[in-house]
Coordinates of C-alpha atoms and ligand atoms in Angstrom, one line a residue:
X14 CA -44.9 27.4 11.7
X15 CA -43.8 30.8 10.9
X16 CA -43.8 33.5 13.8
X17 CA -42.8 37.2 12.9
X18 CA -39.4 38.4 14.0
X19 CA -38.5 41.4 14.0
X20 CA -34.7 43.0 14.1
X21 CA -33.0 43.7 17.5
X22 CA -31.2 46.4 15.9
X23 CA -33.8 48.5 13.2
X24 CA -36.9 46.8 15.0
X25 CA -38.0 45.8 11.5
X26 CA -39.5 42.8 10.8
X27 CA -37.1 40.1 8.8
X28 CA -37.8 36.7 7.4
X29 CA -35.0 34.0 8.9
X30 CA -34.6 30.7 7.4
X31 CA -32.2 27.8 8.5
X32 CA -29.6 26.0 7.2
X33 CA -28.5 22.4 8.2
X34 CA -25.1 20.8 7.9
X35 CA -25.4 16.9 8.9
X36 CA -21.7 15.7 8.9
X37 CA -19.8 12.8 9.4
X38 CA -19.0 13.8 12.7
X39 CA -21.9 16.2 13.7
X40 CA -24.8 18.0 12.8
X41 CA -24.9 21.9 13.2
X42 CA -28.3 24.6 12.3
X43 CA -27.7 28.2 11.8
X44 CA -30.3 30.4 11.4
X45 CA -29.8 33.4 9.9
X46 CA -31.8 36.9 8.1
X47 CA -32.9 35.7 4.6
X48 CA -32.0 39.2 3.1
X49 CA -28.8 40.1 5.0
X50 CA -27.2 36.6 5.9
X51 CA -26.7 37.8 9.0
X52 CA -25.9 34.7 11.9
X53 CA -29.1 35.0 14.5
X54 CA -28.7 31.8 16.3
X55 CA -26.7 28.4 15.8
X56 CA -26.9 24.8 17.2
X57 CA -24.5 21.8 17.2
X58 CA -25.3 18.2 17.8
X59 CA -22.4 15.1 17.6
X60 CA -23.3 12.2 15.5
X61 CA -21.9 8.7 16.4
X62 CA -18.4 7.3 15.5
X63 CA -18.3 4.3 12.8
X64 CA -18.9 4.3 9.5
X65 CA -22.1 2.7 9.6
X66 CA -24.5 4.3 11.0
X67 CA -28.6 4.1 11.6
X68 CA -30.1 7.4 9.9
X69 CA -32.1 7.7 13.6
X70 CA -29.0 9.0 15.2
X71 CA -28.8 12.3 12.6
X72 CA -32.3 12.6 12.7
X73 CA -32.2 12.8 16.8
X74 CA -28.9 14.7 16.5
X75 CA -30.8 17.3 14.1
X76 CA -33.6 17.9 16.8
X77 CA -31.1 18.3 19.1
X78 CA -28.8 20.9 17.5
X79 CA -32.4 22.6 16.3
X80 CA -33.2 22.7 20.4
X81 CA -29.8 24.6 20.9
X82 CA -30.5 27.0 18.0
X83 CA -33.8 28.0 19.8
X84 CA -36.0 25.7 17.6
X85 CA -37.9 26.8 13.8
X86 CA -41.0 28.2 15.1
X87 CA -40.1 31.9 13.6
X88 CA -38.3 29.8 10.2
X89 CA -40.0 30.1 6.8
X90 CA -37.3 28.2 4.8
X91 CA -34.9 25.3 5.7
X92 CA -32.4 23.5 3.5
X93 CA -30.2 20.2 4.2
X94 CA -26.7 19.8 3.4
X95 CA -25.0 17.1 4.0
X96 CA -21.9 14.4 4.1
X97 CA -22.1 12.7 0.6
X98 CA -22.2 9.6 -0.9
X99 CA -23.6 7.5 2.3
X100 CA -25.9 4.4 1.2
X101 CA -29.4 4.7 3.0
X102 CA -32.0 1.8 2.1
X103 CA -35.4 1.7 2.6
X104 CA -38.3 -0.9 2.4
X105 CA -41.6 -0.6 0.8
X106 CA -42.6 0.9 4.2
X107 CA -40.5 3.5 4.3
X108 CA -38.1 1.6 7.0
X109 CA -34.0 1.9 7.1
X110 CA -33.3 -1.6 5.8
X111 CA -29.7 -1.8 7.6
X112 CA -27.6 1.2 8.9
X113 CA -26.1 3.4 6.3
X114 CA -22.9 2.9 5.3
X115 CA -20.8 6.2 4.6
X116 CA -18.1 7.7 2.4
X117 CA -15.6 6.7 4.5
X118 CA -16.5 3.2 4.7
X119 CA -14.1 1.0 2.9
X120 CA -16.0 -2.2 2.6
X121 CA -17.0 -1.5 -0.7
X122 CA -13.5 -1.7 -2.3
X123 CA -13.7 -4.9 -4.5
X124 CA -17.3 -3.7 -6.0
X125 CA -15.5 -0.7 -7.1
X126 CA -13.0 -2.6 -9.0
X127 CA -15.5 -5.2 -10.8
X128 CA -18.0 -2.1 -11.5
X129 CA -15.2 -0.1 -13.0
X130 CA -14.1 -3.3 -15.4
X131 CA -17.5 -4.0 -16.2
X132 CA -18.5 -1.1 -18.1
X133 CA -15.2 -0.5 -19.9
X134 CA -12.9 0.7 -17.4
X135 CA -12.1 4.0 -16.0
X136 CA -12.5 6.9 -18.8
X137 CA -16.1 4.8 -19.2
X138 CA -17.2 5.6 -15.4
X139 CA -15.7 9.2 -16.1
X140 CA -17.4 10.4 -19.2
X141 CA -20.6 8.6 -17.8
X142 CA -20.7 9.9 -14.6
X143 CA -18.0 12.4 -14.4
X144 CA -16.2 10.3 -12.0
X145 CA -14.7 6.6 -11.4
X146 CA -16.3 5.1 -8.6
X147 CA -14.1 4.2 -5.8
X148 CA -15.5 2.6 -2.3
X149 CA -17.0 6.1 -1.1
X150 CA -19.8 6.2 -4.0
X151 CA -23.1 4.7 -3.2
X152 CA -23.3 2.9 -6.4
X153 CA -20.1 0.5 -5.5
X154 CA -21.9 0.2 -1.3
X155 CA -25.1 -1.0 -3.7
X156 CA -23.1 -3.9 -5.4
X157 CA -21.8 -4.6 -2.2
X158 CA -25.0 -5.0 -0.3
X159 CA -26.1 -6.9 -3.2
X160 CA -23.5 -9.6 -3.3
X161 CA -23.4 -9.6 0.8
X162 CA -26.8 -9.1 1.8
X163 CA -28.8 -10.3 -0.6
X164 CA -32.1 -10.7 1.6
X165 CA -31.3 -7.0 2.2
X166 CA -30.6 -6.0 -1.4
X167 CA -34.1 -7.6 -2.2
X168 CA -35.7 -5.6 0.1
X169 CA -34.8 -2.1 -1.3
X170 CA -37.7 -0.1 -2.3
X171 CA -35.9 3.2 -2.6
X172 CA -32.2 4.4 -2.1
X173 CA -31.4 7.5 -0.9
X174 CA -28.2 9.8 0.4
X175 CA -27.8 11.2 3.9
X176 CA -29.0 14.3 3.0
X177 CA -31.9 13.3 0.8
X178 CA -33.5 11.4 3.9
X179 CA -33.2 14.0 6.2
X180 CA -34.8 16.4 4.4
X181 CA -37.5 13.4 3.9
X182 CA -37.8 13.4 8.1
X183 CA -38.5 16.8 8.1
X184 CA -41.1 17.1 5.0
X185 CA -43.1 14.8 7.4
X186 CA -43.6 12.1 4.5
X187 CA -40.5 10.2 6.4
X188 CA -43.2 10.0 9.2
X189 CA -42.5 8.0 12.4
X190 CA -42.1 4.2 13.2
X191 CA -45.3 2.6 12.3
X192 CA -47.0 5.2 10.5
X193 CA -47.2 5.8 6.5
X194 CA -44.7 7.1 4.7
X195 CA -44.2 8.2 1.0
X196 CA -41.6 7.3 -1.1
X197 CA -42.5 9.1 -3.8
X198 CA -42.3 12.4 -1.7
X199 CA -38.1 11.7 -1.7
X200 CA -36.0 14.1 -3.4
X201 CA -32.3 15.7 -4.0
X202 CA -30.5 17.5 -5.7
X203 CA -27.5 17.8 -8.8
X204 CA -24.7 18.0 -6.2
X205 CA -25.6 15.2 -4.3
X206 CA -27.0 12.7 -6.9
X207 CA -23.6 13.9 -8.7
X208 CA -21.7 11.7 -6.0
X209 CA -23.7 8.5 -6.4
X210 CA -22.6 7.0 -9.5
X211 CA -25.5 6.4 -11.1
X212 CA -26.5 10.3 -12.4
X213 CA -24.6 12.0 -15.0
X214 CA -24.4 15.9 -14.5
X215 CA -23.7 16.8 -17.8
X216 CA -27.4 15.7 -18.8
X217 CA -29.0 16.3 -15.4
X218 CA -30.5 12.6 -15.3
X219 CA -30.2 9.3 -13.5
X220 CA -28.2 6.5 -15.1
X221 CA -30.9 3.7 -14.3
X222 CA -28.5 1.3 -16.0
X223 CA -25.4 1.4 -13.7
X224 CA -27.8 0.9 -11.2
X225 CA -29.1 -1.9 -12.7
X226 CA -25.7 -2.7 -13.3
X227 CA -24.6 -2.9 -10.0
X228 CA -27.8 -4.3 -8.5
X229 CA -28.5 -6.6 -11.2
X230 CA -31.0 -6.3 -14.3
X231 CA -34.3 -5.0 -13.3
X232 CA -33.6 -3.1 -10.1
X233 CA -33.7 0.0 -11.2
X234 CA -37.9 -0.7 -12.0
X235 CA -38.8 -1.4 -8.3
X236 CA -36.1 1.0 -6.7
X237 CA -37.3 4.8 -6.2
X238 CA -34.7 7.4 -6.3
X239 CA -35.0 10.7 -5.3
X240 CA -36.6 13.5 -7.7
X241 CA -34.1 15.4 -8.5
X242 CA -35.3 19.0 -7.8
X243 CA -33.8 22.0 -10.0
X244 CA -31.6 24.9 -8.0
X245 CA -33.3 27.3 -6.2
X246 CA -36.4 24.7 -6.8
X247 CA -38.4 24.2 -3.7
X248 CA -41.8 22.4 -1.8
X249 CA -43.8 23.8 1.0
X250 CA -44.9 22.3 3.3
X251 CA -48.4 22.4 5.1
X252 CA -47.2 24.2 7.8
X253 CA -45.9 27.3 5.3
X254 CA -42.2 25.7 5.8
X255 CA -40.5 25.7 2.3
X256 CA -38.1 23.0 2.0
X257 CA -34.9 24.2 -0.3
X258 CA -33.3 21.3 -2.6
X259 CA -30.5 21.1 -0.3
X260 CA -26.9 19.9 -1.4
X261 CA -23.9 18.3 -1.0
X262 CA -22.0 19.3 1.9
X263 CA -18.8 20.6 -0.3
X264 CA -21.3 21.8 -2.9
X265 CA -23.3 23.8 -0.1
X266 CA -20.1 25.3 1.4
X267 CA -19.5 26.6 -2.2
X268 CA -22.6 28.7 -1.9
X269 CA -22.0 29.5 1.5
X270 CA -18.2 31.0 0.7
X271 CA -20.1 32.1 -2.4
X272 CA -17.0 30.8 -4.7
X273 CA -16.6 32.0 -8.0
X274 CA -14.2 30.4 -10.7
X275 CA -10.7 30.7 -9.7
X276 CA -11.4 30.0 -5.6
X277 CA -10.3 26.9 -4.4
X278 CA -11.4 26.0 -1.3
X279 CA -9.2 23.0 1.0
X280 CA -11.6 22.3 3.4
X281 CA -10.3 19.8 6.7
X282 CA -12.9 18.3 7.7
X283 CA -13.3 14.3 8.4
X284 CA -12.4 14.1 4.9
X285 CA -10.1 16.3 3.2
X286 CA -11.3 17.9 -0.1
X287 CA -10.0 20.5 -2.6
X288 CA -12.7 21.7 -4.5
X289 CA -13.4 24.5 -7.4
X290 CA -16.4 26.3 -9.4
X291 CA -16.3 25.6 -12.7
X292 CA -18.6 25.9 -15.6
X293 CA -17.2 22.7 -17.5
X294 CA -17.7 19.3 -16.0
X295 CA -14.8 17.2 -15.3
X296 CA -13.9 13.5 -16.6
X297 CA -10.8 12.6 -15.3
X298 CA -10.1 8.8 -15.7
X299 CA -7.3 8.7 -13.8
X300 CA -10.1 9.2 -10.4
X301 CA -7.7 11.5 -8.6
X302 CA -10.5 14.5 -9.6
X303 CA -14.4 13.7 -9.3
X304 CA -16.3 15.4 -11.7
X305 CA -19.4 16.2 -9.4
X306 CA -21.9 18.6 -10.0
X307 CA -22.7 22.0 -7.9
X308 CA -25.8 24.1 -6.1
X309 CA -26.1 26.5 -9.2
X310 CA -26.4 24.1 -12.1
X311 CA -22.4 24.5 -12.4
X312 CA -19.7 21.6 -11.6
X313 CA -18.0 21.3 -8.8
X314 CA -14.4 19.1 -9.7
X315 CA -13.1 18.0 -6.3
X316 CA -10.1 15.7 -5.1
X317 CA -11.9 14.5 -1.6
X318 CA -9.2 12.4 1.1
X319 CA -10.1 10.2 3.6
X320 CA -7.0 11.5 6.5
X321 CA -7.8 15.4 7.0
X322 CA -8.7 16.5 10.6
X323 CA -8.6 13.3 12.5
X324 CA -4.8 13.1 11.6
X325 CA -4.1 16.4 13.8
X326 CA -7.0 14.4 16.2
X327 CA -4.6 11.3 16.1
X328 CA -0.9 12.8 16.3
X329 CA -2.8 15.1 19.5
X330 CA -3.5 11.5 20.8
X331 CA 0.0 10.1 20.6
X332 CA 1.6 13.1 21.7
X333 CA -0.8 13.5 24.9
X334 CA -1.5 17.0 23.5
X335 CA -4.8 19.4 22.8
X336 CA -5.0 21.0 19.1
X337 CA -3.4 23.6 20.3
X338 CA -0.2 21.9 22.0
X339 CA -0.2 19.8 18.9
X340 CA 0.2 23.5 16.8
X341 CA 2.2 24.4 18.9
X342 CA 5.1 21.9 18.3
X343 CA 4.4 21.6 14.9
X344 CA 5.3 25.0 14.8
X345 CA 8.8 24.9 16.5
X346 CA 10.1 21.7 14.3
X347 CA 11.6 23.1 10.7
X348 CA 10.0 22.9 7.6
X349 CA 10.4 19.2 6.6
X350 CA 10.7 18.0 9.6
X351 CA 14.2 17.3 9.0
X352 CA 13.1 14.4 7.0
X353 CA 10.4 12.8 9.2
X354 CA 7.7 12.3 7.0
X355 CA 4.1 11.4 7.5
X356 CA 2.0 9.4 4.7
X357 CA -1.4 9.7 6.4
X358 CA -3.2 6.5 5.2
X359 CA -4.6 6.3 9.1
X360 CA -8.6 5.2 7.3
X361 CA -6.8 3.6 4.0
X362 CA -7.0 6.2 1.3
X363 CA -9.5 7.3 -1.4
X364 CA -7.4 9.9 -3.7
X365 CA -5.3 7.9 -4.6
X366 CA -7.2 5.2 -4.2
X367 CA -5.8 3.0 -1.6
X368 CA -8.4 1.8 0.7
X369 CA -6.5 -1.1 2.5
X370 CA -3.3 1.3 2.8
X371 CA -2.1 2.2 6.3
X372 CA 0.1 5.6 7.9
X373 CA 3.5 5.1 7.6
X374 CA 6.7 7.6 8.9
X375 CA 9.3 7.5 6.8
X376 CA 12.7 8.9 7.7
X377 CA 12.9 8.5 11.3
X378 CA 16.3 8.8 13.1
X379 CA 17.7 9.4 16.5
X380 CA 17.1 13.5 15.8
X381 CA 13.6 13.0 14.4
X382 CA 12.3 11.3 17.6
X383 CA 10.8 14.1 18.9
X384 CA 6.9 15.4 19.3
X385 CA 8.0 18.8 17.6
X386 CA 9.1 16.6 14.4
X387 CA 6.0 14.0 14.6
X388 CA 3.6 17.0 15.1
X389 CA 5.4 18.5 11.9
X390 CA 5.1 15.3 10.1
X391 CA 1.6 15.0 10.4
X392 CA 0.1 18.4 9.4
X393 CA 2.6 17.9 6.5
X394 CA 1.9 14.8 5.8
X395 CA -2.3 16.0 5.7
X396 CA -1.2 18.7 3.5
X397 CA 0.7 17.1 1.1
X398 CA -2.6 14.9 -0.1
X399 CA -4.5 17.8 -0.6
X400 CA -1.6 19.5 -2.7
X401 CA -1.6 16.3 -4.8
X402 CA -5.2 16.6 -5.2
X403 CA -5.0 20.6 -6.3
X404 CA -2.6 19.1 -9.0
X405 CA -5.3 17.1 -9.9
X406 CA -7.5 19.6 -10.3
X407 CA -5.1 22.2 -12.4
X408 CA -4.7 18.8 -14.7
X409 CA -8.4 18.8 -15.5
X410 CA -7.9 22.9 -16.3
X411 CA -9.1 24.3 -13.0
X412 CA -7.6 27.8 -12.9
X413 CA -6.4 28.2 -9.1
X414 CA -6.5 32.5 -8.6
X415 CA -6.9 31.8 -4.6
X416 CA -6.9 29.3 -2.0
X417 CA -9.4 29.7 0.9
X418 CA -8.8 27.4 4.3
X419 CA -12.3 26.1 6.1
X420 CA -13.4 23.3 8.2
X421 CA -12.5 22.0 11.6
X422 CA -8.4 21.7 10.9
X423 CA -8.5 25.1 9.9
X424 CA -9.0 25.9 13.2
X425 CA -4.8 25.1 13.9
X426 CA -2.5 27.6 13.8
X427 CA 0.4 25.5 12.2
X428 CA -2.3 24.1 9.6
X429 CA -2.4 28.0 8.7
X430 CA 1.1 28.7 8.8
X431 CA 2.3 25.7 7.0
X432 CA -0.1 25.5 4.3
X433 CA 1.5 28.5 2.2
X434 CA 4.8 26.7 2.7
X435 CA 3.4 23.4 0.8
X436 CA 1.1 24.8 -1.8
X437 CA 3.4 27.5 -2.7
X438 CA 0.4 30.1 -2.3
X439 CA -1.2 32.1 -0.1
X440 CA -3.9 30.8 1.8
X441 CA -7.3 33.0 2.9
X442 CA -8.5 31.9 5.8
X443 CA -12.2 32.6 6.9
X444 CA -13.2 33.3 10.2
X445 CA -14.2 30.1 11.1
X446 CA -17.7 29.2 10.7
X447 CA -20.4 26.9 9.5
X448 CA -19.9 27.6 6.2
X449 CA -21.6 24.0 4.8
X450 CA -24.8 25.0 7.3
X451 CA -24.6 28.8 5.4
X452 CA -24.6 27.6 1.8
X453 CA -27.8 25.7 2.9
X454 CA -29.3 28.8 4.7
X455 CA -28.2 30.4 1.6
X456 CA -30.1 27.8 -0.5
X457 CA -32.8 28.2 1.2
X458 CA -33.4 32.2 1.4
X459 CA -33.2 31.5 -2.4
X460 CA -35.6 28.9 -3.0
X461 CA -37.9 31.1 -0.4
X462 CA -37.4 34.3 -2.9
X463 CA -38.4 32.4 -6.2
X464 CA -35.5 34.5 -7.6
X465 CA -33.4 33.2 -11.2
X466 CA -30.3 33.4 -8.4
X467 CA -28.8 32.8 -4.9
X468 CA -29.1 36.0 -2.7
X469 CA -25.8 38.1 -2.5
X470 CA -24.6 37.8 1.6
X471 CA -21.8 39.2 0.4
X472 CA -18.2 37.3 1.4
X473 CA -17.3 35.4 4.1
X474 CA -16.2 37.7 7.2
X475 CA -12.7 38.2 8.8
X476 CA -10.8 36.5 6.3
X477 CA -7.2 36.7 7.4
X478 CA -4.4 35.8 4.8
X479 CA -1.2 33.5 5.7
X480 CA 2.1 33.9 3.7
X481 CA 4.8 32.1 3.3
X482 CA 7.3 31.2 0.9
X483 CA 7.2 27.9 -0.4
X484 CA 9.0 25.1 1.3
X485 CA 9.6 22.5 -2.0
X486 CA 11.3 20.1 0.2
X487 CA 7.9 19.2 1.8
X488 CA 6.4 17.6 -1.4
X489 CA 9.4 16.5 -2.5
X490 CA 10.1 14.3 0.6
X491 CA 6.8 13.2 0.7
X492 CA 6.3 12.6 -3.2
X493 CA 9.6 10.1 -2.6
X494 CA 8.3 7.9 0.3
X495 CA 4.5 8.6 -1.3
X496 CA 4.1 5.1 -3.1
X497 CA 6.4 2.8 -1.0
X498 CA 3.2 0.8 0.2
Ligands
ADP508 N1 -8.1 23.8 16.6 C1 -8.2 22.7 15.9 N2 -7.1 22.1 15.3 C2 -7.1 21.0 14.6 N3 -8.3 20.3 14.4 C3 -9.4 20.8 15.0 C4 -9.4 22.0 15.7 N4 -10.7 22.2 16.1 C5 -11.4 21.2 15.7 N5 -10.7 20.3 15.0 C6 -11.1 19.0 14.3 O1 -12.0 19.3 13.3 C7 -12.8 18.1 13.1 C8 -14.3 18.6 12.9 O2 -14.3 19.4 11.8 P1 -15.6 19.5 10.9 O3 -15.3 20.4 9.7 O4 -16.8 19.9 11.7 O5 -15.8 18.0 10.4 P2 -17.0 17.2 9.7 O6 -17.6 18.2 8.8 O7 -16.3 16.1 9.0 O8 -17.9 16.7 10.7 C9 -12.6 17.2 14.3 O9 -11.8 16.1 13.9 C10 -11.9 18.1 15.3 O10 -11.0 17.4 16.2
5SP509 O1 -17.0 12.1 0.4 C1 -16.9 13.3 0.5 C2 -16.8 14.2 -0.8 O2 -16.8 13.4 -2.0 C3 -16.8 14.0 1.8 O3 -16.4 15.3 1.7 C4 -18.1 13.8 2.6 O4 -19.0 14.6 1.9 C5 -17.9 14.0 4.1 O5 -17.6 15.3 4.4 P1 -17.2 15.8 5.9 O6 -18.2 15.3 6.8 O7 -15.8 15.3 6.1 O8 -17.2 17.3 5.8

């Protein structure tokens, strides 16, 4: 598979491996210089809308971003990140049972709350898993299948994440319609199996018995997970391809911001997550922080939202505005929108944990019925989640040294500008990037070297810094109105 490249600047020959970020809204390659990190070429593919979704479409998405990216042929290593959490089912032949459902799907609600009684309640799910299970996990979307589609549920030879079963396509032991595929040849990593709710990071092994739990006795027996491979572990492939662990997606964009303890990152993406390095797991039973596991063999505590990006997507909609007019008014309204304030339930909510909860403005009067005030409403509104969750996190002991900015929202201008105001810090922004796709690239110039650690690309590039002072009306408004459901 692997052709020899050489450098367009030294001439040199250089190994390049890829990196793959398969999102809830898109899938994106880069491929760039194992040694340097340097970008060579990049691809982008959208996924469908919904929250169900048939694996197919990411795996056609994925051959069409690699098409863009000017294919693999001169690749030698690849790694997968992707969105977590997602429910993917297969048969004893290897089939998608039913379409996966994803994190943000909220159908799953009710399992949560049974599961979460069942085994003792909420510090029992957090010092077991590192987390309390709300509708995003896998393990509640399991109980849900079970007690909805039973015929399907009894059908499950193996469950996998979103990740897990693209890096299964690739291997070739996914193999195509009809032909024979190998379940055993499945595998993931700590980061992702992290998310599912039946694997506890702190011992690095599956919890066959909530799976059981929420499938009913037994299940775990037939089921095949995923081998969970070690960081930096690998398999190559007959073709000479070697096939990193892969991650995560926040976990991956760790390694690709290469975070050390004290970075926060706020990423704006579909979902909205504030997430930290740490070398202690978390366990926080109140669910506001996930204890989930990183790339490294660290943990990665993270306070994930289901209203980030498509909030600015949605208010541009009203308003009959691009991103950019949308930044633009926000921009010219005053800090707290004179009172106008946005709670952004637009998908329900997962942190806190509201999944039937709609968006509701608070504080409108005659002055506050402007675009300027509702554009100001709704990045604060976004914001103001994710500075709940950072609280979440400094409660569990995360030490917050700097903030970095990343994912699509991060592209705005008032999103830059206003986020120093509400979390009272300043706020690095790197150019924007891919940086979920990098941390997989990453991953996999590591697993290529057979080195004890990641490569060093060095930090992100054209980081600029936003400053501002802090604006405690903003959380104070919306901490008022917050809970008025
Ligand atoms: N300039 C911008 N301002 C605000 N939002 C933006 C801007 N550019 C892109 N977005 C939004 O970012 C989102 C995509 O971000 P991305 O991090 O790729 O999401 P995901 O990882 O969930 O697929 C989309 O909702 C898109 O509309
Ligand atoms: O559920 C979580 C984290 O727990 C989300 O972060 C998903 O992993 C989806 O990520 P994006 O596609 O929004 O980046």
């Amino acid at each position: 598979m692997t052709a020899p490249t050489t450098s367009p600047t030294t001439g040199s020959p250089r190994t390049l491996v890829a990196g793959v970020d398969s999102s809830t809204q898109s899938c994106k390659v880069v491929v760039r210089d194992a040694q340097t990190g340097a970008l060579v070429r990049f691809g982008s593919a959208p996924h469908p809308d919904g929250t169900e979704v048939d694996p197919a479409a990411w795996w056609e998405a994925f051959g069409a971003a690699v098409a863009v990216a000017g294919g693999l042929d001169d690749v030698s290593a690849l790694s997968v990140g992707g969105q977590q959490h997602g429910m993917v089912v297969l048969d004893a032949h290897g089939d998608v049972i039913r379409p996966a459902l994803l994190w943000n799907d909220t159908r799953s609600a009710q399992a949560a709350i049974d599961l979460t009684a069942e085994l003792g309640g909420p510090q029992a799910w957090a010092d077991a898993t590192g987390s309390v299970p709300v509708a995003s996990f896998t393990v509640t979307k399991l109980r849900w299948l079970a007690q909805n589609e039973p015929e399907n549920a009894a059908r499950i030879a193996a469950v996998c994440l979103p990740h897990d079963w693209l890096t299964w396509q690739i291997s070739g032991a996914g193999g195509t319609p009809g032909a024979a595929r190998d379940l055993s040849a499945l595998v993931t990593d700590r980061s992702d199996a992290s998310g599912t709710g039946y694997f506890s990071g702190t011992t690095g092994k599956y919890r066959l018995d909530l799976l059981d739990l929420a499938l009913g006795e037994g299940a775990s027996s037939r089921i095949v997970l995923p081998r969970v491979l070690e960081p930096g572990e690998s398999i190559r492939l007959d073709d000479g391809l070697v096939l990193g662990a892969g991650a995560g997606d926040n976990a991956a964009a760790a390694l690709g911001l290469g975070m050390v303890p004290g970075d926060v990152t706020i990423s704006l993406g579909t979902s909205g997550v504030v997430s930290a390095v740490s070398a202690v797991p978390a366990a926080d039973g109140t669910g506001m922080a996930a204890g989930f596991s990183d790339a490294t063999g660290a943990y990665l505590p993270l306070a994930c939202t289901l209203n980030a990006s498509r909030v600015l997507d949605g208010a541009a909609r009203m308003l009959g505005v691009d991103h950019a007019g949308l930044s633009a008014l926000a921009l010219s309204a005053p800090a707290g929108a004179d009172g106008l304030v946005l709670v952004p339930y637009l998908e329900g909510e997962r942190t806190p944990n509201r999944p039937d909860a709609t968006g509701t403005l608070h504080g409108l009067r005659l002055a506050t019925t402007t675009p300027a005030h509702l554009a100001r409403a709704a990045v604060e509104g976004m914001l103001c989640g994710l500075a709940d969750g950072l609280d979440a996190l400094r409660a569990q002991g995360v030490e917050v040294t700097r903030l970095l900015l990343v994912g699509g929202g991060a592209r705005s201008d008032a999103v830059r500008h206003i986020a120093p105001q509400v979390f009272g810090l300043p706020i690095e922004v790197p150019q924007p990037g891919e940086y979920v796709a990098d941390g997989a690239a990453r991953q996999a110039a590591w697993a290529l070297s057979g080195e004890a650690d990641a490569p060093d690309w060095g930090p992100p590039a054209g980081t600029k810094v936003f400053e501002a002072p802090v604006e405690p009306v903003i959380r104070e408004q919306y901490a008022a109105v917050r809970d008025l459901l």
